[in-house]
Amino acid sequence: MTRVWKWNRPVTVREVLEDLQQERSIAYTTVMTVLDNLHQKGWVRREAEGRAYRYEAVSTRAAYSAALMNDAWSQSDNPAAALVAFFGMMSEEQRHALRDAMRIVQRPEEDPPDAETPAPPEASEEKGDEKPGEKPGEKPGENPAGNATGNAGEKPGGENPASDRDATGR
């Protein structure tokens, strides 16, 4: 899966083979069998191209990792204690990444103006009928790009690629 995720595009057995052969000797049939097994397990989809197949990951590596973590956490008899223990194992760099991720998840659709730099009074009088958090000219429920708002990480239309698969990516 690492090789398929690495390219982030459909790959052939030959491409994976040539990449692996830079590190060790491996047979074409071994790579073909592994990719076929991954396809049968639902980790990759494949499309015929001539006499060969192109294989593509069904899920991203990040979505797969998130599903594994969620599965492990949900099986704990004490989820809070499991999180405390997990956070205690993290490096400083990982804790910074966690803080950044939490900011993204907790951030409202519209960032409020900085508390340190309040808007001038004349700017707030010109807003008219807009509700707090809306910008002039925006429709309620839309983000600046004009897409309907949804949860972080979702595709437009509310699809969440990680939520409709189990830890194996099926």
PDB file of C-alpha atoms in Angstrom:
ATOM      1  CA  MET A   1       0.000   0.000   0.000  1.00  0.00           C
ATOM      2  CA  THR A   2       2.893   2.345   0.735  1.00  0.00           C
ATOM      3  CA  ARG A   3       3.926   2.282  -2.930  1.00  0.00           C
ATOM      4  CA  VAL A   4       0.376   2.880  -4.165  1.00  0.00           C
ATOM      5  CA  TRP A   5      -0.115   5.785  -1.711  1.00  0.00           C
ATOM      6  CA  LYS A   6       3.316   7.181  -2.609  1.00  0.00           C
ATOM      7  CA  TRP A   7       2.312   7.985  -6.194  1.00  0.00           C
ATOM      8  CA  ASN A   8      -1.263   9.036  -5.436  1.00  0.00           C
ATOM      9  CA  ARG A   9      -2.369   7.868  -8.885  1.00  0.00           C
ATOM     10  CA  PRO A  10      -3.244   4.566 -10.553  1.00  0.00           C
ATOM     11  CA  VAL A  11      -0.126   2.368 -10.856  1.00  0.00           C
ATOM     12  CA  THR A  12       0.776  -0.809 -12.712  1.00  0.00           C
ATOM     13  CA  VAL A  13       2.407  -3.927 -11.297  1.00  0.00           C
ATOM     14  CA  ARG A  14       5.494  -3.090 -13.392  1.00  0.00           C
ATOM     15  CA  GLU A  15       5.829   0.388 -11.804  1.00  0.00           C
ATOM     16  CA  VAL A  16       5.596  -1.021  -8.282  1.00  0.00           C
ATOM     17  CA  LEU A  17       8.004  -3.828  -9.200  1.00  0.00           C
ATOM     18  CA  GLU A  18      10.624  -1.430 -10.586  1.00  0.00           C
ATOM     19  CA  ASP A  19      10.365   0.757  -7.498  1.00  0.00           C
ATOM     20  CA  LEU A  20      10.728  -2.210  -5.121  1.00  0.00           C
ATOM     21  CA  GLN A  21      13.637  -3.638  -7.120  1.00  0.00           C
ATOM     22  CA  GLN A  22      15.693  -0.548  -6.262  1.00  0.00           C
ATOM     23  CA  GLU A  23      15.774  -1.879  -2.682  1.00  0.00           C
ATOM     24  CA  ARG A  24      15.651  -5.669  -3.098  1.00  0.00           C
ATOM     25  CA  SER A  25      15.155  -8.499  -5.514  1.00  0.00           C
ATOM     26  CA  ILE A  26      11.484  -9.388  -5.972  1.00  0.00           C
ATOM     27  CA  ALA A  27       9.493 -11.277  -8.617  1.00  0.00           C
ATOM     28  CA  TYR A  28       6.827  -9.729 -10.846  1.00  0.00           C
ATOM     29  CA  THR A  29       4.367 -12.447  -9.820  1.00  0.00           C
ATOM     30  CA  THR A  30       4.868 -11.619  -6.121  1.00  0.00           C
ATOM     31  CA  VAL A  31       3.926  -7.967  -6.676  1.00  0.00           C
ATOM     32  CA  MET A  32       1.014  -9.007  -8.898  1.00  0.00           C
ATOM     33  CA  THR A  33      -0.274 -11.407  -6.211  1.00  0.00           C
ATOM     34  CA  VAL A  34      -0.007  -8.784  -3.460  1.00  0.00           C
ATOM     35  CA  LEU A  35      -1.867  -6.177  -5.529  1.00  0.00           C
ATOM     36  CA  ASP A  36      -4.525  -8.751  -6.444  1.00  0.00           C
ATOM     37  CA  ASN A  37      -4.944  -9.631  -2.748  1.00  0.00           C
ATOM     38  CA  LEU A  38      -5.265  -5.925  -1.878  1.00  0.00           C
ATOM     39  CA  HIS A  39      -7.933  -5.628  -4.581  1.00  0.00           C
ATOM     40  CA  GLN A  40      -9.865  -8.638  -3.253  1.00  0.00           C
ATOM     41  CA  LYS A  41      -9.748  -7.165   0.269  1.00  0.00           C
ATOM     42  CA  GLY A  42     -11.085  -3.839  -1.005  1.00  0.00           C
ATOM     43  CA  TRP A  43      -7.980  -1.745  -0.330  1.00  0.00           C
ATOM     44  CA  VAL A  44      -7.415  -0.903  -4.009  1.00  0.00           C
ATOM     45  CA  ARG A  45      -9.617  -0.710  -7.077  1.00  0.00           C
ATOM     46  CA  ARG A  46      -8.308  -1.686 -10.461  1.00  0.00           C
ATOM     47  CA  GLU A  47      -9.051  -0.862 -14.041  1.00  0.00           C
ATOM     48  CA  ALA A  48      -7.959  -2.858 -17.061  1.00  0.00           C
ATOM     49  CA  GLU A  49      -5.469  -1.174 -19.369  1.00  0.00           C
ATOM     50  CA  GLY A  50      -4.607  -3.420 -22.271  1.00  0.00           C
ATOM     51  CA  ARG A  51      -3.483  -6.769 -20.832  1.00  0.00           C
ATOM     52  CA  ALA A  52      -2.593  -5.263 -17.425  1.00  0.00           C
ATOM     53  CA  TYR A  53      -4.391  -3.494 -14.598  1.00  0.00           C
ATOM     54  CA  ARG A  54      -3.859  -0.079 -13.049  1.00  0.00           C
ATOM     55  CA  TYR A  55      -4.355  -0.139  -9.276  1.00  0.00           C
ATOM     56  CA  GLU A  56      -5.511   2.839  -7.210  1.00  0.00           C
ATOM     57  CA  ALA A  57      -5.951   3.197  -3.454  1.00  0.00           C
ATOM     58  CA  VAL A  58      -9.563   3.254  -2.281  1.00  0.00           C
ATOM     59  CA  SER A  59      -8.694   5.397   0.733  1.00  0.00           C
ATOM     60  CA  THR A  60      -5.933   7.855   1.561  1.00  0.00           C
ATOM     61  CA  ARG A  61      -3.192   6.892   3.959  1.00  0.00           C
ATOM     62  CA  ALA A  62      -4.424   9.599   6.365  1.00  0.00           C
ATOM     63  CA  ALA A  63      -8.001   8.263   6.270  1.00  0.00           C
ATOM     64  CA  TYR A  64      -6.730   4.723   6.866  1.00  0.00           C
ATOM     65  CA  SER A  65      -4.599   5.856   9.821  1.00  0.00           C
ATOM     66  CA  ALA A  66      -7.520   7.811  11.266  1.00  0.00           C
ATOM     67  CA  ALA A  67      -9.788   4.759  10.964  1.00  0.00           C
ATOM     68  CA  LEU A  68      -7.206   2.600  12.758  1.00  0.00           C
ATOM     69  CA  MET A  69      -6.863   5.117  15.594  1.00  0.00           C
ATOM     70  CA  ASN A  70     -10.633   5.486  15.888  1.00  0.00           C
ATOM     71  CA  ASP A  71     -11.112   1.726  15.935  1.00  0.00           C
ATOM     72  CA  ALA A  72      -8.476   1.235  18.645  1.00  0.00           C
ATOM     73  CA  TRP A  73      -9.849   4.111  20.726  1.00  0.00           C
ATOM     74  CA  SER A  74     -13.471   2.962  20.451  1.00  0.00           C
ATOM     75  CA  GLN A  75     -12.530  -0.512  21.729  1.00  0.00           C
ATOM     76  CA  SER A  76     -11.078   0.883  24.959  1.00  0.00           C
ATOM     77  CA  ASP A  77     -13.051   0.339  28.157  1.00  0.00           C
ATOM     78  CA  ASN A  78     -11.845   3.798  29.290  1.00  0.00           C
ATOM     79  CA  PRO A  79     -11.516   6.073  26.228  1.00  0.00           C
ATOM     80  CA  ALA A  80     -10.391   9.111  28.265  1.00  0.00           C
ATOM     81  CA  ALA A  81      -7.558   7.146  29.898  1.00  0.00           C
ATOM     82  CA  ALA A  82      -6.568   5.727  26.506  1.00  0.00           C
ATOM     83  CA  LEU A  83      -6.319   9.253  25.075  1.00  0.00           C
ATOM     84  CA  VAL A  84      -4.264  10.468  28.051  1.00  0.00           C
ATOM     85  CA  ALA A  85      -1.866   7.542  27.612  1.00  0.00           C
ATOM     86  CA  PHE A  86      -1.691   8.117  23.840  1.00  0.00           C
ATOM     87  CA  PHE A  87      -0.988  11.842  24.232  1.00  0.00           C
ATOM     88  CA  GLY A  88       1.670  10.999  26.828  1.00  0.00           C
ATOM     89  CA  MET A  89       3.525   8.916  24.238  1.00  0.00           C
ATOM     90  CA  MET A  90       3.643  11.780  21.732  1.00  0.00           C
ATOM     91  CA  SER A  91       6.752  13.750  20.910  1.00  0.00           C
ATOM     92  CA  GLU A  92       6.671  17.531  21.138  1.00  0.00           C
ATOM     93  CA  GLU A  93       6.364  17.687  17.344  1.00  0.00           C
ATOM     94  CA  GLN A  94       3.359  15.341  17.416  1.00  0.00           C
ATOM     95  CA  ARG A  95       1.699  17.423  20.151  1.00  0.00           C
ATOM     96  CA  HIS A  96       2.121  20.534  17.974  1.00  0.00           C
ATOM     97  CA  ALA A  97       0.551  18.659  15.056  1.00  0.00           C
ATOM     98  CA  LEU A  98      -2.334  17.639  17.346  1.00  0.00           C
ATOM     99  CA  ARG A  99      -2.863  21.258  18.443  1.00  0.00           C
ATOM    100  CA  ASP A 100      -2.883  22.374  14.810  1.00  0.00           C
ATOM    101  CA  ALA A 101      -5.405  19.667  13.921  1.00  0.00           C
ATOM    102  CA  MET A 102      -7.646  20.632  16.852  1.00  0.00           C
ATOM    103  CA  ARG A 103      -7.574  24.280  15.736  1.00  0.00           C
ATOM    104  CA  ILE A 104      -8.710  23.213  12.269  1.00  0.00           C
ATOM    105  CA  VAL A 105     -11.518  21.020  13.607  1.00  0.00           C
ATOM    106  CA  GLN A 106     -12.716  23.627  16.121  1.00  0.00           C
ATOM    107  CA  ARG A 107     -12.415  26.652  13.800  1.00  0.00           C
ATOM    108  CA  PRO A 108     -15.780  28.107  12.809  1.00  0.00           C
ATOM    109  CA  GLU A 109     -16.511  28.424   9.089  1.00  0.00           C
ATOM    110  CA  GLU A 110     -15.717  32.132   9.261  1.00  0.00           C
ATOM    111  CA  ASP A 111     -12.758  33.273  11.345  1.00  0.00           C
ATOM    112  CA  PRO A 112     -13.851  36.098  13.663  1.00  0.00           C
ATOM    113  CA  PRO A 113     -11.794  39.282  13.471  1.00  0.00           C
ATOM    114  CA  ASP A 114      -8.847  39.405  15.850  1.00  0.00           C
ATOM    115  CA  ALA A 115      -9.901  40.550  19.310  1.00  0.00           C
ATOM    116  CA  GLU A 116      -6.793  42.746  19.396  1.00  0.00           C
ATOM    117  CA  THR A 117      -7.783  44.657  16.262  1.00  0.00           C
ATOM    118  CA  PRO A 118     -11.479  45.561  16.524  1.00  0.00           C
ATOM    119  CA  ALA A 119     -13.242  46.795  13.408  1.00  0.00           C
ATOM    120  CA  PRO A 120     -13.646  50.567  13.159  1.00  0.00           C
ATOM    121  CA  PRO A 121     -17.150  51.760  14.156  1.00  0.00           C
ATOM    122  CA  GLU A 122     -17.975  53.004  10.652  1.00  0.00           C
ATOM    123  CA  ALA A 123     -17.300  49.526   9.197  1.00  0.00           C
ATOM    124  CA  SER A 124     -19.781  47.848  11.530  1.00  0.00           C
ATOM    125  CA  GLU A 125     -22.465  50.473  10.736  1.00  0.00           C
ATOM    126  CA  GLU A 126     -22.178  49.759   6.993  1.00  0.00           C
ATOM    127  CA  LYS A 127     -22.943  46.070   7.351  1.00  0.00           C
ATOM    128  CA  GLY A 128     -26.688  46.568   7.393  1.00  0.00           C
ATOM    129  CA  ASP A 129     -28.733  43.360   7.572  1.00  0.00           C
ATOM    130  CA  GLU A 130     -25.860  40.875   7.710  1.00  0.00           C
ATOM    131  CA  LYS A 131     -25.801  38.529  10.676  1.00  0.00           C
ATOM    132  CA  PRO A 132     -22.699  38.190  12.854  1.00  0.00           C
ATOM    133  CA  GLY A 133     -20.129  36.001  11.120  1.00  0.00           C
ATOM    134  CA  GLU A 134     -21.470  36.744   7.622  1.00  0.00           C
ATOM    135  CA  LYS A 135     -19.625  38.895   5.150  1.00  0.00           C
ATOM    136  CA  PRO A 136     -21.444  41.378   2.904  1.00  0.00           C
ATOM    137  CA  GLY A 137     -22.626  39.700  -0.293  1.00  0.00           C
ATOM    138  CA  GLU A 138     -22.425  36.165   1.133  1.00  0.00           C
ATOM    139  CA  LYS A 139     -25.478  34.009   1.412  1.00  0.00           C
ATOM    140  CA  PRO A 140     -26.104  32.290   4.759  1.00  0.00           C
ATOM    141  CA  GLY A 141     -24.807  28.692   4.743  1.00  0.00           C
ATOM    142  CA  GLU A 142     -22.172  29.371   2.085  1.00  0.00           C
ATOM    143  CA  ASN A 143     -18.456  29.728   2.478  1.00  0.00           C
ATOM    144  CA  PRO A 144     -16.502  32.341   0.498  1.00  0.00           C
ATOM    145  CA  ALA A 145     -15.885  29.819  -2.302  1.00  0.00           C
ATOM    146  CA  GLY A 146     -19.660  29.539  -2.785  1.00  0.00           C
ATOM    147  CA  ASN A 147     -19.904  25.913  -1.674  1.00  0.00           C
ATOM    148  CA  ALA A 148     -22.441  24.731   0.839  1.00  0.00           C
ATOM    149  CA  THR A 149     -20.821  24.454   4.209  1.00  0.00           C
ATOM    150  CA  GLY A 150     -20.206  21.038   5.725  1.00  0.00           C
ATOM    151  CA  ASN A 151     -18.056  19.340   8.276  1.00  0.00           C
ATOM    152  CA  ALA A 152     -14.282  19.615   8.066  1.00  0.00           C
ATOM    153  CA  GLY A 153     -12.786  16.893   5.895  1.00  0.00           C
ATOM    154  CA  GLU A 154     -16.015  16.179   4.021  1.00  0.00           C
ATOM    155  CA  LYS A 155     -16.374  16.231   0.300  1.00  0.00           C
ATOM    156  CA  PRO A 156     -19.028  18.589  -1.106  1.00  0.00           C
ATOM    157  CA  GLY A 157     -22.421  17.015  -0.643  1.00  0.00           C
ATOM    158  CA  GLY A 158     -21.616  15.660   2.815  1.00  0.00           C
ATOM    159  CA  GLU A 159     -19.670  12.587   1.705  1.00  0.00           C
ATOM    160  CA  ASN A 160     -16.919  11.592   4.073  1.00  0.00           C
ATOM    161  CA  PRO A 161     -14.578   9.079   2.421  1.00  0.00           C
ATOM    162  CA  ALA A 162     -13.164   7.805   5.729  1.00  0.00           C
ATOM    163  CA  SER A 163     -16.512   7.293   7.462  1.00  0.00           C
ATOM    164  CA  ASP A 164     -18.012   4.774   5.046  1.00  0.00           C
ATOM    165  CA  ARG A 165     -15.136   2.328   5.327  1.00  0.00           C
ATOM    166  CA  ASP A 166     -13.858   0.166   8.077  1.00  0.00           C
ATOM    167  CA  ALA A 167     -10.210   0.092   9.201  1.00  0.00           C
ATOM    168  CA  THR A 168      -9.242  -2.007   6.180  1.00  0.00           C
ATOM    169  CA  GLY A 169     -10.558   0.636   3.807  1.00  0.00           C
ATOM    170  CA  ARG A 170     -13.631  -1.420   2.802  1.00  0.00           C
TER     171      ARG A 170
END
